[in-house]
Every structure is written in C-alpha cells, then in structure tokens.
XYZ file of C-alpha atoms in Angstrom:
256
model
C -11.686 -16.443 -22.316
C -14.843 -15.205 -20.388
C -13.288 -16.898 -17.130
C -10.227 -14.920 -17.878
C -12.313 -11.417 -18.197
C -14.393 -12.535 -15.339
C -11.297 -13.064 -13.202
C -9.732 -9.409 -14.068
C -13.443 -8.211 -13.582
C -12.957 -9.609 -9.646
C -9.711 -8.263 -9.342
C -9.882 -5.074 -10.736
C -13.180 -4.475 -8.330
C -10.663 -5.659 -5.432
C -8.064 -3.901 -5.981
C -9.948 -0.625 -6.242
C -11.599 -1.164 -2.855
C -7.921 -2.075 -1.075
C -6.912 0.997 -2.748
C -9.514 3.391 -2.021
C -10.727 2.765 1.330
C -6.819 1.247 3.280
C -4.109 2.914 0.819
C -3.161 -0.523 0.539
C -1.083 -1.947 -2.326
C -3.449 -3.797 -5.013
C -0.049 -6.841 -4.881
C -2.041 -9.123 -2.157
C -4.101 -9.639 -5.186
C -2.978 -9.331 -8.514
C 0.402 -11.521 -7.731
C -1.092 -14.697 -6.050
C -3.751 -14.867 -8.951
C -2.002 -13.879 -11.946
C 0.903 -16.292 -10.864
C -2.064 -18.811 -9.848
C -3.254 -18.064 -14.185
C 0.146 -18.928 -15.065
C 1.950 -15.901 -15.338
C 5.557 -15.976 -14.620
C 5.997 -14.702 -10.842
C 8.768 -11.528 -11.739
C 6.069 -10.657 -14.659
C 3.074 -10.434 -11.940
C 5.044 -8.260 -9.786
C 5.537 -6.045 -12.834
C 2.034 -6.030 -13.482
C 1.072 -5.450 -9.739
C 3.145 -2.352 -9.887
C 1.964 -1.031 -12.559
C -2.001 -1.943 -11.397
C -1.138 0.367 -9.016
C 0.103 3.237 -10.040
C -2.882 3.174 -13.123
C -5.091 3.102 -9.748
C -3.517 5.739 -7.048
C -3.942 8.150 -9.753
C -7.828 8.542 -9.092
C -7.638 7.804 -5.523
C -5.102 10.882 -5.067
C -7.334 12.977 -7.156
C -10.363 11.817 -4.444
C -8.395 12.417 -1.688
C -7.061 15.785 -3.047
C -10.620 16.533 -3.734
C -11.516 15.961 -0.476
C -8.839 17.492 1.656
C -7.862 14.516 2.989
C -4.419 14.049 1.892
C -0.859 15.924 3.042
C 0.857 16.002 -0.181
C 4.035 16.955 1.626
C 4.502 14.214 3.847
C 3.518 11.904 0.730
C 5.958 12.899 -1.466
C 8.404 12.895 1.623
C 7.914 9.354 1.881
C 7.504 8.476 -1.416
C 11.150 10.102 -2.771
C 12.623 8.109 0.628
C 11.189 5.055 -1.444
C 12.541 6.242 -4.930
C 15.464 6.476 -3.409
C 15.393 3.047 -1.886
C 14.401 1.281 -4.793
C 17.490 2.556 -7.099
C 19.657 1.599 -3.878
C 17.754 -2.044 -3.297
C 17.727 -2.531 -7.714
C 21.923 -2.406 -7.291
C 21.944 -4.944 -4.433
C 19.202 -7.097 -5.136
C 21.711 -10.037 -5.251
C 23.589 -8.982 -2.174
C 21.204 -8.202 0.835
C 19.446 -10.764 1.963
C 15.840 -10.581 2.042
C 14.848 -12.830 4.923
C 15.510 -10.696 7.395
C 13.600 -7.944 6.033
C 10.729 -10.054 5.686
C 10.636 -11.247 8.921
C 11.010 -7.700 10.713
C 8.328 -6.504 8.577
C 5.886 -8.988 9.395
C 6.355 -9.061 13.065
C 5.779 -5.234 12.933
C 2.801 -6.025 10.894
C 1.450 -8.596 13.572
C 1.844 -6.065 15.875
C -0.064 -3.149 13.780
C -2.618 -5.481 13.330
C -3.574 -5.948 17.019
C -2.856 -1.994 17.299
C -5.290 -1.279 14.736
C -8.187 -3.081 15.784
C -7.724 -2.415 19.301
C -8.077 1.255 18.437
C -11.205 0.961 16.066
C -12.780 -0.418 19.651
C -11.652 2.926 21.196
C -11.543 5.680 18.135
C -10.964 9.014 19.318
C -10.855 11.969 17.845
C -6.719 12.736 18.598
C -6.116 9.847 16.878
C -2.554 8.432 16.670
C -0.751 9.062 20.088
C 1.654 11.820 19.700
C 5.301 10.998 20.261
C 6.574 14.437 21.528
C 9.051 14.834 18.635
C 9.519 18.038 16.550
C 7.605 17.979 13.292
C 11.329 18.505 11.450
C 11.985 15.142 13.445
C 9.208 13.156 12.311
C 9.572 14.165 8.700
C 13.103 13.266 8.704
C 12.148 9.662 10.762
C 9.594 9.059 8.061
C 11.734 9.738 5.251
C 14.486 7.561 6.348
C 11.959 4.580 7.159
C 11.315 4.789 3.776
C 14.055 4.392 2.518
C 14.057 0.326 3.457
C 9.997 0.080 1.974
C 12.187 1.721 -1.571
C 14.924 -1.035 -1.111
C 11.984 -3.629 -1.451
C 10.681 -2.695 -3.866
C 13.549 -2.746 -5.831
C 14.147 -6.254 -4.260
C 11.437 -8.111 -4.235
C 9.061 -5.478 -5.921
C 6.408 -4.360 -3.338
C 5.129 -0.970 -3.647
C 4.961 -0.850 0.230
C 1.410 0.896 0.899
C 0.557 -1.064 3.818
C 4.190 0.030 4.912
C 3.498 3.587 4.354
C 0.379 3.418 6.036
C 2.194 2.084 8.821
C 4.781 4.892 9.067
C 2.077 7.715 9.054
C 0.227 5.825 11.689
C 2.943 6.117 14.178
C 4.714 8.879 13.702
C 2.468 11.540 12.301
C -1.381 12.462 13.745
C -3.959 12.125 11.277
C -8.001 10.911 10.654
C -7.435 7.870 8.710
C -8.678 9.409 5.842
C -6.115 11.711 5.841
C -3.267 8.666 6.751
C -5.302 6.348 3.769
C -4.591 9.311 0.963
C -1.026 10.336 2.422
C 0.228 7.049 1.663
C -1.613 6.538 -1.552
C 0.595 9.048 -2.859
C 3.694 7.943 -1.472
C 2.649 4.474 -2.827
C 2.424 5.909 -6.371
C 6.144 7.174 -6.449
C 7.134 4.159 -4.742
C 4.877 1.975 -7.299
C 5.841 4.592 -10.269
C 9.812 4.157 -9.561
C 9.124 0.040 -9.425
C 7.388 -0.283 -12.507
C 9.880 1.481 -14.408
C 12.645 -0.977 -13.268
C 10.461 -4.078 -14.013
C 9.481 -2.493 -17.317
C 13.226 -1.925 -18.468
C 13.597 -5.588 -17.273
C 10.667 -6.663 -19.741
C 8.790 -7.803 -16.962
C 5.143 -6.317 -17.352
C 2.249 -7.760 -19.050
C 0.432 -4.675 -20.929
C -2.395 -5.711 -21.787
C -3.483 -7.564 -18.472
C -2.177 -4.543 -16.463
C -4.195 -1.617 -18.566
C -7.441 -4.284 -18.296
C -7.410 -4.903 -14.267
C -5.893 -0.890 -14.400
C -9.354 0.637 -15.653
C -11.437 -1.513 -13.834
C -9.799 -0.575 -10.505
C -9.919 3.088 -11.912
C -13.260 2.748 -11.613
C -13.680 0.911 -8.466
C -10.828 2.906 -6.368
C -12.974 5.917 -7.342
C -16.238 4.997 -5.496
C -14.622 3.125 -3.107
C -12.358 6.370 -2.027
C -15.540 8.189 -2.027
C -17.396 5.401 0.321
C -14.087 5.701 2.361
C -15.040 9.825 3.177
C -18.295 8.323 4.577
C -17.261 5.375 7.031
C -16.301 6.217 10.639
C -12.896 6.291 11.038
C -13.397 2.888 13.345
C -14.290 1.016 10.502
C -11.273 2.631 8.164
C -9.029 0.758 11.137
C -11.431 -2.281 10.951
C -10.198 -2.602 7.042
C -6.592 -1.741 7.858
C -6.740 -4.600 10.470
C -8.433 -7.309 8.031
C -5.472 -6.383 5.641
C -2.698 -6.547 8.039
C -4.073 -9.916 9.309
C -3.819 -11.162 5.411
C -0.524 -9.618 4.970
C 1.142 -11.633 7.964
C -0.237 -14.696 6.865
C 1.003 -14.048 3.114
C 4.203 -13.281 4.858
C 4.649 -16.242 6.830
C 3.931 -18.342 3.644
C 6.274 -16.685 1.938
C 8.765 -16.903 4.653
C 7.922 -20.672 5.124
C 8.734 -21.108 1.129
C 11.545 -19.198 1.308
C-alpha cells in the first residue's frame, strides 16, 4: 500500500507539471502506469480522462488569472471535440483507427522538430501568420477538431497535445497564451470523454479523485512557474513531449 500511494504521489506531481506548463494531456502518464499496476486498459483511459478534467480546472483558473488564455478560441475547439467524440462513440467499431494514428504521429514528428527549432530562434511574433481571415482560422480550427473529438470517443484521448498543435499553426499567440487556450479546449474534450467512459463503467473513483488532487495541486504551481519561463523554454517542454508522444505512438502502432 505505501508503494501504491507513493506511485499516485509521482504521478499526480507529473501530471500537474504536463498540465500546467505544455497544456498537455496527463494520459502519457496515468495509462501506461495504471495499466502497468494492473488496471484494466479501457478503465485507465477512464481514469486518465477524468485526471484531467479534475486538473484543467485550476490550470484554466491560472491562466484566466493571468490573461493568458482566449476563452473563445478554447471553447471553439473544444465543442469541435464534443462534437467529435459523440460522432467517433457511434463508430468506434467502424473507422479504423490506424490510419488516424499514423497521420497524427507523423504530424507530431514534424511539430516536434518545429518546436525546438523555434525555441533556438523565439521571437516575439511568434507563430508565422498564414494570411487567412480570423473567421477562416476559427472555422479551420473548429473543424480540425472535430477528428481530436472522434478520438476520443475512439480510443479515448483527450487530445491536448493535439490542441496545442492546432493553435500553434493556425492562430498567433505567446505560448502561454497557446498552453491555457488548449487547456480549456482539453477540458470539454476530456469532460465529454469521461462522461462516455463513465456511462460505460469504465472509471476507477477512487484512484482518479487521489492522482486528481495531487495534480490540483501541482498543475497550480506549475501553471504559475509556466508565467515565469521564457517562452523558449515553454517550446523546449512542448518538444520533450512531442518526442515522447511519437515514440508512444509508434509502440502503439507497432502493437497494433
């Protein structure tokens, strides 16, 4: 039993920091090591998504706090995802996932490159500007989200890493500003998941609410270390994580 606390200590502390300083879903850790403890693998995913919405809640209220977060363009992109998820819970049997998986994580490769390449040259503009009406964008970004929904409801990722993706290309923001944006997408998106698991029976309680308050805790420092780092080493993170997330994608894609 104290290995057990010990262990949701860890993760809890981890997925707080993922949270609060990349917008990234908490799911790169809680599934691997609660399946790894012997939880059964649709019953971690459940537990992942709830993890995270317990834990966007305080990161949105830091961001909010802070001004760093367009809650427009969040909830945008996070309805796109509701809307997926509903769509992707019907066909889960039907679409195959493969392909999905292995767009993603070539796109992923990519960002990866992208995103430490620009932490060497940070500028203050940011994200290139595509020359597209704001209207456009929105409606781009929406519709992108749509697929990040339909995964969820397939294979039950709450898609921040995606969502951090979509702001990054299409939209011009300090990272703080992209990190907080898709926080809140991620917490409809995560929300809209958890539900579905939940009416499944697929969510352990307990063992969500225990890692849950622990990353409460951790996402809120970590959000407020995040308003103090150059924006260089916000991209730094990002790349580290997208670097993880290809090789957990490859693995997957190998097992699959």
């Amino acid at each position: 039993m104290p290995l057990f606390y010990i262990i949701v200590l860890i993760i809890g502390i981890a997925v707080g920091a993922l949270t609060g300083i990349t917008g990234s879903s908490g799911v790169l850790v809680v599934v691997p090591v609660l399946s790894y403890m012997g939880i059964n693998f649709k019953t971690a995913i459940g537990t992942s998504l709830l993890v995270d919405v317990i834990t966007t809640t305080i990161v949105i209220y830091v961001y909010l706090k802070k001004k760093t977060l367009e809650p427009g363009i969040g909830i945008i992109l996070g309805l796109g995802a509701i809307l997926g998820a509903q769509f992707g819970a019907l066909i889960a049997g039907i679409v195959p996932v493969l392909p999905l998986e292995i767009a993603f994580t070539l796109m992923t490769a990519y960002m990866s490159y992208y995103v430490l390449r620009k932490s060497y040259n940070i500028n203050r503009k940011n994200v290139k500007k595509l020359g597209l009406k704001r209207s456009v964008v929105i409606i781009i970004g929406f519709l992108l989200s749509i697929p990040i929904g339909m995964l969820t409801g397939i294979i039950g990722t709450s898609g921040g890493i995606m969502f951090v993706l979509i702001i990054m290309v299409f939209f011009s923001m300090k990272a703080q500003n992209m990190v907080g944006t898709a926080t809140l997408a991620m917490f409809l998106s995560a929300s809209s998941g958890a539900v579905g698991y939940f009416r499944i029976g697929h969510i352990d309680f307990l063992v969500a609410i225990l890692i849950g308050v622990i990353a409460l805790v951790s996402g809120y420092y970590f959000s407020i270390f995040a308003h103090k780092l150059d924006q260089k080493y916000i991209y730094r993170f990002l790349g580290i994580v997208f670097i993880i997330v290809v090789i957990s994608e490859i693995v997957k894609i190998v097992v699959l």
